[in-house]
Short mmCIF file of C-alpha atoms and ligand atoms in Angstrom, two decimals:
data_model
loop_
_atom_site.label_atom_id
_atom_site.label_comp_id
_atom_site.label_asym_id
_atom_site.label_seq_id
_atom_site.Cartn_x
_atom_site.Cartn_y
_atom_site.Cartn_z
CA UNK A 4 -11.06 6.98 28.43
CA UNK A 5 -8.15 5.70 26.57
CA UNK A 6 -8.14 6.36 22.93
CA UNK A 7 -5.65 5.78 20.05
CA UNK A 8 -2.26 7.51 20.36
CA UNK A 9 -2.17 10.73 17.35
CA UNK A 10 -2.18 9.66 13.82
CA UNK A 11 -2.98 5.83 14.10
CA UNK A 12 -6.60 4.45 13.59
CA UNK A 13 -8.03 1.12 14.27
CA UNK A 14 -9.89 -0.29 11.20
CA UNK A 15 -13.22 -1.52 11.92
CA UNK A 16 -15.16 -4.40 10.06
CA UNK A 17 -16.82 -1.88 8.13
CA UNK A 18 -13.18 -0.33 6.56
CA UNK A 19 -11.24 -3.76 7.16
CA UNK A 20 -12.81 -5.57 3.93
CA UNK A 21 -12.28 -2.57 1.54
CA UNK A 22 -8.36 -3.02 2.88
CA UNK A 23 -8.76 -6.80 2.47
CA UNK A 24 -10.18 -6.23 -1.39
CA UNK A 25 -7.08 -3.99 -1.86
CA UNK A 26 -4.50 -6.35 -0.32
CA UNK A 27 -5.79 -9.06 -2.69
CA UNK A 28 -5.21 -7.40 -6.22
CA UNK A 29 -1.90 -5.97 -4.54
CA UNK A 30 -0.94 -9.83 -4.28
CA UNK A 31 -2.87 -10.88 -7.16
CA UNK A 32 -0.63 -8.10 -9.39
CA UNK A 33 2.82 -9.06 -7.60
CA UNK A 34 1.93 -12.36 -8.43
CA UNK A 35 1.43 -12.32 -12.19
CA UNK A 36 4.43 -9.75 -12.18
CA UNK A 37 6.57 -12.75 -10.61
CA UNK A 38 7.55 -10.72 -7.48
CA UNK A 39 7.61 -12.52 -4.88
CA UNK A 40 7.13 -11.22 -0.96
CA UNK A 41 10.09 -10.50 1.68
CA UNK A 42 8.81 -9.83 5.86
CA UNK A 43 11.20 -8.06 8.14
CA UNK A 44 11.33 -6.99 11.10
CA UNK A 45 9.08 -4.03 12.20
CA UNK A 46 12.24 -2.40 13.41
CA UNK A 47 16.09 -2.15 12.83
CA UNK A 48 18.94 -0.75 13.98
CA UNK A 49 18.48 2.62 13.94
CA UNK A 50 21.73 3.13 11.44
CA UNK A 51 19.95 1.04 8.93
CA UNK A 52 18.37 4.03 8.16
CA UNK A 53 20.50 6.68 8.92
CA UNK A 54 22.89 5.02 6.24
CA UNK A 55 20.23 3.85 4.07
CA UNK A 56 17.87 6.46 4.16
CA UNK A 57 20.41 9.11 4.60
CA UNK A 58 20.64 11.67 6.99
CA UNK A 59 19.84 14.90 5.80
CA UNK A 60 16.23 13.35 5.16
CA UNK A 61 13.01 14.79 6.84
CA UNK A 62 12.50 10.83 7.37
CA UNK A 63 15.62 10.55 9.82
CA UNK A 64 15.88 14.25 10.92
CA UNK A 65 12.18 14.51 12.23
CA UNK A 66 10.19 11.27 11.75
CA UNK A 67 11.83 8.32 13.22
CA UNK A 68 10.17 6.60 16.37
CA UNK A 69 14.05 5.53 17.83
CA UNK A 70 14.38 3.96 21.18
CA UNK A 71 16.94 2.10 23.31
CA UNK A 72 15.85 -1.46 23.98
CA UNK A 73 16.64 -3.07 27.83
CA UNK A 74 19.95 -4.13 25.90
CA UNK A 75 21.10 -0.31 25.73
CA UNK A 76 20.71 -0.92 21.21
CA UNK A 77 19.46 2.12 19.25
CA UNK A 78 16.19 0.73 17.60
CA UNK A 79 13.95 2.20 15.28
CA UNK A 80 10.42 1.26 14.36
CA UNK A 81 10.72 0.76 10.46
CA UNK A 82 9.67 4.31 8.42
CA UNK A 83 9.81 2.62 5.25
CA UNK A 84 10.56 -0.61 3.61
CA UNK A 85 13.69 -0.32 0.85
CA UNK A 86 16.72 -0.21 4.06
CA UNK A 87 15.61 -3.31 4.84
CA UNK A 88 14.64 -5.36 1.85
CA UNK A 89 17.91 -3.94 0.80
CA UNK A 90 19.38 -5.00 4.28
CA UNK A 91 18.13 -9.18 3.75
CA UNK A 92 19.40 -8.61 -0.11
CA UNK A 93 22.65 -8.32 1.31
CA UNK A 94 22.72 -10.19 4.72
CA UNK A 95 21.44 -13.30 2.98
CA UNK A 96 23.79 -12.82 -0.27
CA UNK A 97 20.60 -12.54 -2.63
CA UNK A 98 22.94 -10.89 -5.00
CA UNK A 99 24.57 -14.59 -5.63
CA UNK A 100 21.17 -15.87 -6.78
CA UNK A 101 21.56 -16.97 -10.37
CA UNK A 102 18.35 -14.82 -11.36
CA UNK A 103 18.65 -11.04 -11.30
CA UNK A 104 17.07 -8.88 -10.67
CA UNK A 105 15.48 -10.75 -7.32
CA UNK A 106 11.93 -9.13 -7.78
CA UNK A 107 10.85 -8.42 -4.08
CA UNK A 108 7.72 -7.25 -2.45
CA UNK A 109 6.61 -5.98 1.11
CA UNK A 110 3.21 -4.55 2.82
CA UNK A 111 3.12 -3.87 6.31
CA UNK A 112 2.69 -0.55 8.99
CA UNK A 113 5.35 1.98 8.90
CA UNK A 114 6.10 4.49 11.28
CA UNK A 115 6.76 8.07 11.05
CA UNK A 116 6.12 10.88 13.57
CA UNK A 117 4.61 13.68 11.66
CA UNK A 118 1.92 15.94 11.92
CA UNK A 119 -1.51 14.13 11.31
CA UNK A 120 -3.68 15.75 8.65
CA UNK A 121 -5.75 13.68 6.06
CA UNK A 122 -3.93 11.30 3.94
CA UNK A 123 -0.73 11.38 6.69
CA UNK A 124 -0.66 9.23 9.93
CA UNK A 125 2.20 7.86 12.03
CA UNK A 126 1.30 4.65 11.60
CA UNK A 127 0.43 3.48 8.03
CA UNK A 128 0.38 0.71 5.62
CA UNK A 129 2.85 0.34 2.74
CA UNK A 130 3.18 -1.92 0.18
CA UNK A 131 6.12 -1.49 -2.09
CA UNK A 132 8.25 -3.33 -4.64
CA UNK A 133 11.94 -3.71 -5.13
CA UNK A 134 13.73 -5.27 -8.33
CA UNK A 135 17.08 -5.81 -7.43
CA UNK A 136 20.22 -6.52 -9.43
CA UNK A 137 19.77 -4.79 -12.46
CA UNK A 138 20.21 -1.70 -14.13
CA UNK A 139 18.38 -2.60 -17.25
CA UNK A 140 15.83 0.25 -18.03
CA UNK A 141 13.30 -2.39 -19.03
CA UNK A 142 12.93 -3.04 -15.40
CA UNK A 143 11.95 0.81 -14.92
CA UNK A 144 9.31 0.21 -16.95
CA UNK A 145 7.75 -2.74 -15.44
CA UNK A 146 7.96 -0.83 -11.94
CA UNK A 147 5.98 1.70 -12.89
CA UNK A 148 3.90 -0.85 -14.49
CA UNK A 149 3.13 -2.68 -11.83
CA UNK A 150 2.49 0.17 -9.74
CA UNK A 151 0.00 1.36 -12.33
CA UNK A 152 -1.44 -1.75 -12.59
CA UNK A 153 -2.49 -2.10 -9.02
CA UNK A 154 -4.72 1.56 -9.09
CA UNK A 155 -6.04 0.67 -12.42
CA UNK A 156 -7.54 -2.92 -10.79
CA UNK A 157 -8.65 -0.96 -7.94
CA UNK A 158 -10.83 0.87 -10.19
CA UNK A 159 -8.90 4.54 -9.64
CA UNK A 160 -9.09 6.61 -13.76
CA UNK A 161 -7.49 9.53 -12.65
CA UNK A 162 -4.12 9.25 -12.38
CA UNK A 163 -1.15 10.86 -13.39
CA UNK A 164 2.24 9.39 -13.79
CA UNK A 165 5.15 12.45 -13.21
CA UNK A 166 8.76 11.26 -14.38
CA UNK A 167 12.06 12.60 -13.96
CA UNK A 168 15.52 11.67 -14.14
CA UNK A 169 18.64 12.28 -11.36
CA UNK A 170 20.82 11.11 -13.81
CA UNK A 171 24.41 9.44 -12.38
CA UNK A 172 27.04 10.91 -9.93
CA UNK A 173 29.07 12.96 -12.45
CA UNK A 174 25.49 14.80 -13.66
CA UNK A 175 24.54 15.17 -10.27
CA UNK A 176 28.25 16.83 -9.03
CA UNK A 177 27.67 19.25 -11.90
CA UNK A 178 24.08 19.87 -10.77
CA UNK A 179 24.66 20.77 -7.89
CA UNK A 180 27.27 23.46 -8.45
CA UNK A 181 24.92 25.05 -10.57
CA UNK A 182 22.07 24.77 -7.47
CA UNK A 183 24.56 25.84 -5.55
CA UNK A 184 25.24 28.98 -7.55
CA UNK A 185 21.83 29.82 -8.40
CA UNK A 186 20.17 29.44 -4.65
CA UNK A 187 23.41 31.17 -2.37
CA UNK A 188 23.34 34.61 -3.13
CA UNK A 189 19.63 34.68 -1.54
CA UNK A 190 19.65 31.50 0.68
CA UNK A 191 19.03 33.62 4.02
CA UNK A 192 15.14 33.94 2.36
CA UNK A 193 14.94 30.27 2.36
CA UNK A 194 14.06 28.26 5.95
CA UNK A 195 16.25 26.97 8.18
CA UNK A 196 16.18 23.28 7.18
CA UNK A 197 17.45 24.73 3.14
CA UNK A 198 19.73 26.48 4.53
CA UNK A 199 21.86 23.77 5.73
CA UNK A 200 20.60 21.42 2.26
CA UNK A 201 22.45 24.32 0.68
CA UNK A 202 25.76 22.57 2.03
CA UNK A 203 24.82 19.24 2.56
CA UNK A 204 22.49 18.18 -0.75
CA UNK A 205 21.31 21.13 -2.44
CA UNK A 206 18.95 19.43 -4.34
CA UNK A 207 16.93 18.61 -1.92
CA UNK A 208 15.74 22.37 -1.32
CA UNK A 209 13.98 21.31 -4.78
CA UNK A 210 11.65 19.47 -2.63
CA UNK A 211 11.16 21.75 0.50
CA UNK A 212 7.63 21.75 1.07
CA UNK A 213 8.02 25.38 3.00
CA UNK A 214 10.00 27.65 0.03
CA UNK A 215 8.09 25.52 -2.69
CA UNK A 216 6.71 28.91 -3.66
CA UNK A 217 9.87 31.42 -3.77
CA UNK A 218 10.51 32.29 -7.19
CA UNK A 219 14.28 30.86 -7.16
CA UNK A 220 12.52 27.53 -7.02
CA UNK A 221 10.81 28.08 -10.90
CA UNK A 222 14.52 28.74 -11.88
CA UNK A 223 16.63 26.93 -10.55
CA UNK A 224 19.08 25.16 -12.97
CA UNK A 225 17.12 21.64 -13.99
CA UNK A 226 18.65 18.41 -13.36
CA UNK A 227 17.93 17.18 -17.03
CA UNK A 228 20.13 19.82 -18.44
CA UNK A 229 23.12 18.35 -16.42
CA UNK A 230 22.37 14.68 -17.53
CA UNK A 231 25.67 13.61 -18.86
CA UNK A 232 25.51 11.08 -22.41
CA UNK A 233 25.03 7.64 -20.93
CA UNK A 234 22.26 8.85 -18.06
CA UNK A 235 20.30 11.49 -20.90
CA UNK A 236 20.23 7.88 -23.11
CA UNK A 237 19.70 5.71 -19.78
CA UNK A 238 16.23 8.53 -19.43
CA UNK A 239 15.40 8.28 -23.38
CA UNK A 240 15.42 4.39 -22.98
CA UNK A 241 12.93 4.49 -19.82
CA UNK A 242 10.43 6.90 -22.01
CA UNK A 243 10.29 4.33 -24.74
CA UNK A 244 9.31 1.54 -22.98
CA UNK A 245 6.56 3.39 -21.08
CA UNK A 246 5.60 4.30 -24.88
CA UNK A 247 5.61 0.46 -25.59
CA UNK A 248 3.64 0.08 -22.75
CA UNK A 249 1.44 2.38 -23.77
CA UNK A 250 1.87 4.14 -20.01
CA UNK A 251 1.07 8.26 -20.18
CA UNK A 252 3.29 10.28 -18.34
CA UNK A 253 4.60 13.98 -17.18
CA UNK A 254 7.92 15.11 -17.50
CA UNK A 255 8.31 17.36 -14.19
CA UNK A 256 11.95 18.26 -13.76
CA UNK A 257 11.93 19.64 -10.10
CA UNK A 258 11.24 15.89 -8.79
CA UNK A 259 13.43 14.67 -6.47
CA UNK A 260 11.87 12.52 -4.15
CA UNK A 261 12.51 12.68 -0.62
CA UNK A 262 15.20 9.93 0.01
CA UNK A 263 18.31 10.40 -0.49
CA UNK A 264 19.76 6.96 -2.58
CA UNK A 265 17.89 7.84 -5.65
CA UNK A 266 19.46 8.51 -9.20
CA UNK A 267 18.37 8.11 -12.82
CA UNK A 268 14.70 7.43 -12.97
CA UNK A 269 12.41 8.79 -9.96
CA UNK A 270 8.76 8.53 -10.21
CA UNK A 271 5.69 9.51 -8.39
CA UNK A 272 2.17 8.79 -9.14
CA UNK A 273 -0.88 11.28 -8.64
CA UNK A 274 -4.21 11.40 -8.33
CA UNK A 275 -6.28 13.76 -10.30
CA UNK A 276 -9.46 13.31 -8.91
CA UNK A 277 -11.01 16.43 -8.22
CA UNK A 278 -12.17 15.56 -4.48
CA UNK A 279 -8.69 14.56 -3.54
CA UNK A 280 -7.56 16.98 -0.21
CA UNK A 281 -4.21 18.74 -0.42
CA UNK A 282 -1.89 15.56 -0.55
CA UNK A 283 -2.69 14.27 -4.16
CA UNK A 284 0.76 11.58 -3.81
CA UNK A 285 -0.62 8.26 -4.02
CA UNK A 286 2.93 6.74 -4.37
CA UNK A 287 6.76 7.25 -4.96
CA UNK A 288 9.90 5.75 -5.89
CA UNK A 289 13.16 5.91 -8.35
CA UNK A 290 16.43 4.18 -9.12
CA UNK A 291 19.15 3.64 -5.89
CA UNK A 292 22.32 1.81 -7.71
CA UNK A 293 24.50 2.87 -4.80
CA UNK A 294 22.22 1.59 -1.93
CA UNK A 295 23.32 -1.70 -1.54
CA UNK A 296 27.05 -0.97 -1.96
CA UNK A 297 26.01 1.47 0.60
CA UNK A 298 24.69 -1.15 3.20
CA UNK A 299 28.00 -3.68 2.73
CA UNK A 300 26.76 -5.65 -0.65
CA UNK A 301 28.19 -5.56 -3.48
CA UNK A 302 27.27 -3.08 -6.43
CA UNK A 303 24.09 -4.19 -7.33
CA UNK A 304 21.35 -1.57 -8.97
CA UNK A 305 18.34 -1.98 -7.86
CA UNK A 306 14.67 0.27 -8.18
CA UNK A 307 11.68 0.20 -6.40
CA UNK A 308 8.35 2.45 -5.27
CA UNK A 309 6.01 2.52 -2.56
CA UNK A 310 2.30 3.47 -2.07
CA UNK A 311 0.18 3.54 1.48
CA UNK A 312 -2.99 1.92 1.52
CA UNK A 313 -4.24 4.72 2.96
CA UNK A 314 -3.80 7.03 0.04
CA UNK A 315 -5.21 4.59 -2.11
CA UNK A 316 -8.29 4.00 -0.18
CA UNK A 317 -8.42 8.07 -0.09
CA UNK A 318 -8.42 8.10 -3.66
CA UNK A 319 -11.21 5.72 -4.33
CA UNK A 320 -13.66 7.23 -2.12
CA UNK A 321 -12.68 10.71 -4.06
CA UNK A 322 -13.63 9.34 -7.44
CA UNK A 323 -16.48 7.34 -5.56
CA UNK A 324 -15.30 3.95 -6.66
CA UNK A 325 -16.94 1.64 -4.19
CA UNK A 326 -15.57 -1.77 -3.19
CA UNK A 327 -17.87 -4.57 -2.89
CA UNK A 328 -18.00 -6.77 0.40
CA UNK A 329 -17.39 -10.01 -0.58
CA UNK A 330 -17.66 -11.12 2.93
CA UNK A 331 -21.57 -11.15 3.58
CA UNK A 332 -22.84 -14.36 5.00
CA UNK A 333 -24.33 -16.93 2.56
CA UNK A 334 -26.57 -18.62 5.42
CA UNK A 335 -28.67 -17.18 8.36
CA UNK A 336 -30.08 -20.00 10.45
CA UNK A 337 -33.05 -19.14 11.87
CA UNK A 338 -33.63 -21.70 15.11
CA UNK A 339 -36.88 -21.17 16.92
CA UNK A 340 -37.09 -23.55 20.59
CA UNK A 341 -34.66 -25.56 21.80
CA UNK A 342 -34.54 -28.46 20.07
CA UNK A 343 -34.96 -26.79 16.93
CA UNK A 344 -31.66 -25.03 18.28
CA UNK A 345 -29.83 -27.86 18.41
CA UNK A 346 -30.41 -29.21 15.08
CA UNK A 347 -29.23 -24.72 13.90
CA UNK A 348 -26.05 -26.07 15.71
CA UNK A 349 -25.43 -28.60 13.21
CA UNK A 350 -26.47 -27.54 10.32
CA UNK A 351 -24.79 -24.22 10.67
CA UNK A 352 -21.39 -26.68 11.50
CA UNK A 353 -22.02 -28.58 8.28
CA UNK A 354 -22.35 -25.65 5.90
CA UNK A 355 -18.93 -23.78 7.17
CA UNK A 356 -17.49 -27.71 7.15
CA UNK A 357 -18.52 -27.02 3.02
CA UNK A 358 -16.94 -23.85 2.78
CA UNK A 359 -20.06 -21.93 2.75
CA UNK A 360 -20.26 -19.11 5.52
CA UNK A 361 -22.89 -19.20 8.01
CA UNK A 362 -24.16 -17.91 11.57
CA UNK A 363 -27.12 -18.15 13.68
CA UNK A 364 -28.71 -16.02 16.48
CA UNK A 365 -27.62 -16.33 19.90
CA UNK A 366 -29.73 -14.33 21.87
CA UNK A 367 -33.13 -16.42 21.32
CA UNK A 368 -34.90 -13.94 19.54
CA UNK A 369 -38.50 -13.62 17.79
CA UNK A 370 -38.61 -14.84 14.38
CA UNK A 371 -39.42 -11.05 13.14
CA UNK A 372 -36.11 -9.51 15.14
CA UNK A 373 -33.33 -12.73 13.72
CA UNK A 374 -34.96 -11.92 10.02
CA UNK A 375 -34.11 -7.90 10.28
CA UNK A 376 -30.59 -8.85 11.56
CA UNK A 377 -30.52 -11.60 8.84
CA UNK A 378 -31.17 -8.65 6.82
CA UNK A 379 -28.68 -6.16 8.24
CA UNK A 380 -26.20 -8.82 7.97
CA UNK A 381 -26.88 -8.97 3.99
CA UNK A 382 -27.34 -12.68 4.52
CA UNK A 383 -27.92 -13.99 0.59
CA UNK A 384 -30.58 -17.42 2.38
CA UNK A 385 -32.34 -17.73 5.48
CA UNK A 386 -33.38 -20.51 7.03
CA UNK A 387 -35.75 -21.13 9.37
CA UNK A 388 -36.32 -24.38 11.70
CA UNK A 389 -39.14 -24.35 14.07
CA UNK A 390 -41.00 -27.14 16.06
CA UNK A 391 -43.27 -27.95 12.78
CA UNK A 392 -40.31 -27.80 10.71
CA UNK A 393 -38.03 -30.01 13.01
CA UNK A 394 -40.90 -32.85 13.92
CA UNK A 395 -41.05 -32.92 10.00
CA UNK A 396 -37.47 -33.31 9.49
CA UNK A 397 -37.73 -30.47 7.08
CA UNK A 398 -36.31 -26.60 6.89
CA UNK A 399 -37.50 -23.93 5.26
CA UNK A 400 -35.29 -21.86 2.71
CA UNK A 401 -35.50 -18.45 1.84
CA UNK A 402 -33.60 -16.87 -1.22
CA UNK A 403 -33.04 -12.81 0.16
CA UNK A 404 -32.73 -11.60 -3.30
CA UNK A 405 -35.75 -13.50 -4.70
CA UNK A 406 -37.87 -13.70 -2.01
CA UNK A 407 -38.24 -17.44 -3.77
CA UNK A 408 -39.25 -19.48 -0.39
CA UNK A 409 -38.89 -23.68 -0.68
CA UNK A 410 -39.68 -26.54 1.93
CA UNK A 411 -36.57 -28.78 1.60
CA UNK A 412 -36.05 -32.04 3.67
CA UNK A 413 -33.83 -31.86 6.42
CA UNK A 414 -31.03 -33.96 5.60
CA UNK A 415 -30.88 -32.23 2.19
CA UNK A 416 -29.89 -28.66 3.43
CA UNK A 417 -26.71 -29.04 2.64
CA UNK A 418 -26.19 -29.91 -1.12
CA UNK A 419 -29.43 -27.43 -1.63
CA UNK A 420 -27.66 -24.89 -0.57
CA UNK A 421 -24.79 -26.06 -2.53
CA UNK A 422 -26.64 -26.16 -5.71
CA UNK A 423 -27.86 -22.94 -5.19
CA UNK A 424 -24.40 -21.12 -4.07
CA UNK A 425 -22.32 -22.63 -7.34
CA UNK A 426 -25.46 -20.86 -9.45
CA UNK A 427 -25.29 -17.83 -7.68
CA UNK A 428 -20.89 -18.15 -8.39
CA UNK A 429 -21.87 -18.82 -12.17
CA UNK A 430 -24.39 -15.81 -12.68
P1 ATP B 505 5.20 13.07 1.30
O1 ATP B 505 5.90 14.02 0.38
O2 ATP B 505 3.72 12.98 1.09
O3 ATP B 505 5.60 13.21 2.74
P2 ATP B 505 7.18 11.03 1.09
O4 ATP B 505 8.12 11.51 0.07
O5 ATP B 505 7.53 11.14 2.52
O6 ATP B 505 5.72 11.63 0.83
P3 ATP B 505 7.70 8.27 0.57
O7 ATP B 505 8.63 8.16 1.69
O8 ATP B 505 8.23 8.23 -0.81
O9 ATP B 505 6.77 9.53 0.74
O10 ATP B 505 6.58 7.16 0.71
C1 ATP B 505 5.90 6.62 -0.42
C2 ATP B 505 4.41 6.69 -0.24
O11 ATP B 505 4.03 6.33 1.06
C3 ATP B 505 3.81 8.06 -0.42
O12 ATP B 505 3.63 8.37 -1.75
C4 ATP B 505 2.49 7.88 0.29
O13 ATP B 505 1.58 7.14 -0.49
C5 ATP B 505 2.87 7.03 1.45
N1 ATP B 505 3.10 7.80 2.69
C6 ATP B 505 4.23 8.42 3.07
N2 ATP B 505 4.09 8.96 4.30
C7 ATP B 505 2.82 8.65 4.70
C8 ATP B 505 2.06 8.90 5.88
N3 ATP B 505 2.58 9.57 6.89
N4 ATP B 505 0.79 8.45 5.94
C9 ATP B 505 0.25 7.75 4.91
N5 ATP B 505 0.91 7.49 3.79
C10 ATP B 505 2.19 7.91 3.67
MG1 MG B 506 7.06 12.52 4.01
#
């Protein structure tokens, strides 16, 4: 039998409308945000993200699904979604648009090849947001916002909100001497992969998942000790417009964030919820102001975060926050003989021609087996047409929650059921 490759999952009517529920308040809160949504390409040139993401990343030293097309290109199933909103910001000269920041938002399957535990796939679902074009610290703050926003709606209470700045180049260059300082004396303790960070981007060790526990790492020299004048007042102005926004948050000066690009703010959200597995990150992101120089644009500051659906749906069922399906069936249509059948047909077509969802059995079933499934189905009316019924021109209607039952003529099925679907809308 052929099953689904590691670390993907198909999503089965039973999942799909909880992701559907989500989806909608992530649009609904992009939408009274203003940002508005960008769609690329599932995959890129494979320097895309070498450049953008930057290659001493886990992302592009382990996780990329890369290939060579018929055309002998290096392609690379996207991993994540800020290359290449950054990549259309620059290809189609967004950064001449009179309004700046452009406020940009994606959702979509990412791919990374990693180890498969809960929480983690190789295929997965982000949604993420990208304000680019300014370096106003206002615009920080309504990331984060936004981002907070969308768990809050969801229903999800315990969160946490960690903060930490990167400050500019000149407080990172002075940063790093001191990591530098502090971790060589005892790097052969560290693994391999900090090793070489120690030469490459020592800050980075900061957020090795395999040393996390060596005592160096409680010590090491903190980033917001380094912050030079203009990025320690850049930080000060982010924390007062969180206050303003009356947004809680954790000052946690080890964060670094696994991309490379990021300086000044960088942000990850939590989840508190005390059946949460090992991965408590619902979702990540920071300040890049040298990305889209980086990918051929001018210099244009931009921030962003992103957040899987997965994680999110984890999170709920950990604080038991259920979603409702909206998507139950309004009408069952209940046909019983063959003429009777025909007439199902129709009505059934002139109910979904009103908007109002509806379905009938197709398997010519007992009246006692098509009300169980009618049932099943969470169907919120019934209605049942036999031979009596039919030679009368009438139908019978059944409310499921009432158990209210009412003889209503034929021809009027239609509004009656409209009548009583716009008071069910107003309860
Ligand atoms: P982690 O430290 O958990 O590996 P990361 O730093 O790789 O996270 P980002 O690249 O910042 O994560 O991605 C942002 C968000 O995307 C994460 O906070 C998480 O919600 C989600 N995410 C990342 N990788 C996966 C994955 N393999 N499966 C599901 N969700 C993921
Ligand atoms: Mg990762």
């Amino acid at each position: 039998m052929i099953k689904v490759p590691r670390g993907t999952q198909d999503i089965l009517p039973e999942q799909s409308f909880k992701w559907q529920t989500v989806e909608s308040i992530i649009r609904d809160t992009c939408n009274v945000y203003q940002y508005k949504e960008i769609r690329t390409p599932i995959f890129e040139h494979t320097e895309l993200f070498t450049r953008g993401v930057g290659d001493t990343t886990d992302i592009v030293q382990k996780e990329m699904y890369t290939f060579q097309d018929r055309g002998e290109r290096s392609l690379t199933l996207r991993p994540e979604g800020t290359a290449s909103t950054v990549r259309a910001y620059v290809e189609h000269k967004l950064f001449g648009l009179p309004d700046q920041p452009v406020k940009l938002y994606y959702m979509g399957p990412m791919f990374r090849y990693e180890r498969q535990q809960a929480g983690r796939y190789r295929q997965f679902v982000q949604f993420g947001i990208e304000a680019i074009g300014s370096a106003d610290s206002a615009v920080d703050a309504e990331v984060i916002a936004l981002a907070m926003d969308v768990y809050k709606k969801a229903g999800l209470k315990n969160l946490k909100l960690v903060l930490n700045s990167l400050g500019d180049t000149e407080s990172r260059t002075a940063h790093k001497e001191a990591l530098v300082a502090h971790f060589s004396p005892r790097i052969d303790e560290f693994c391999g992969d900090c090793q070489k960070r120690l030469e490459k981007n020592p800050l980075r060790i900061l957020d090795c998942k395999k040393d996390r526990d060596h005592e160096l790492m409680g010590t090491a020299p903190k980033l917001t000790d380094y912050l030079n004048e203009e990025s320690a007042s850049y930080f000060e102005r982010v924390k007062a417009y969180l206050d303003a926004l009356d947004i809680p948050y954790e000052l946690d000066p080890n964060l670094v964030r696994g991309l490379d690009y990021y300086n000044h703010t960088a942000f990850e959200i939590m989840s508190t919820a005390s059946g949460f597995g090992a991965i408590t990150t619902l979702a990540g992101g920071g300040r890049y102001n040298g990305l889209v120089e980086d990918l051929g644009g001018p210099s244009s500051p931009g921030i962003g975060f992103a957040m899987s659906i997965e994680r999110l749906l984890l999170a709920l069922e950990a604080e038991g926050v259920t979603l409702e399906d909206s998507s139950a069936s309004d009408a069952y249509v209940i046909a019983l003989g063959d003429s009777p059948k025909l007439e199902a047909m129709r009505i059934v077509k002139n109910l979904r021609d009103e908007g109002i969802s509806a379905e009938m059995d197709y398997a010519d079933r007992k009246l006692k087996a098509q009300m169980k499934s009618a049932d099943r189905k969470k169907a919120k009316f019934v209605l049942i047409l036999g031979e009596d019924e039919l030679s009368n021109q009438t139908i019978q209607i059944k409310e499921m929650a009432t158990g209210e039952q009412k003889l209503v003529g034929l021809s009027e099925t239609v509004s009656y059921m409209q009548q009583k679907m716009n008071k069910e809308e107003s309860r």
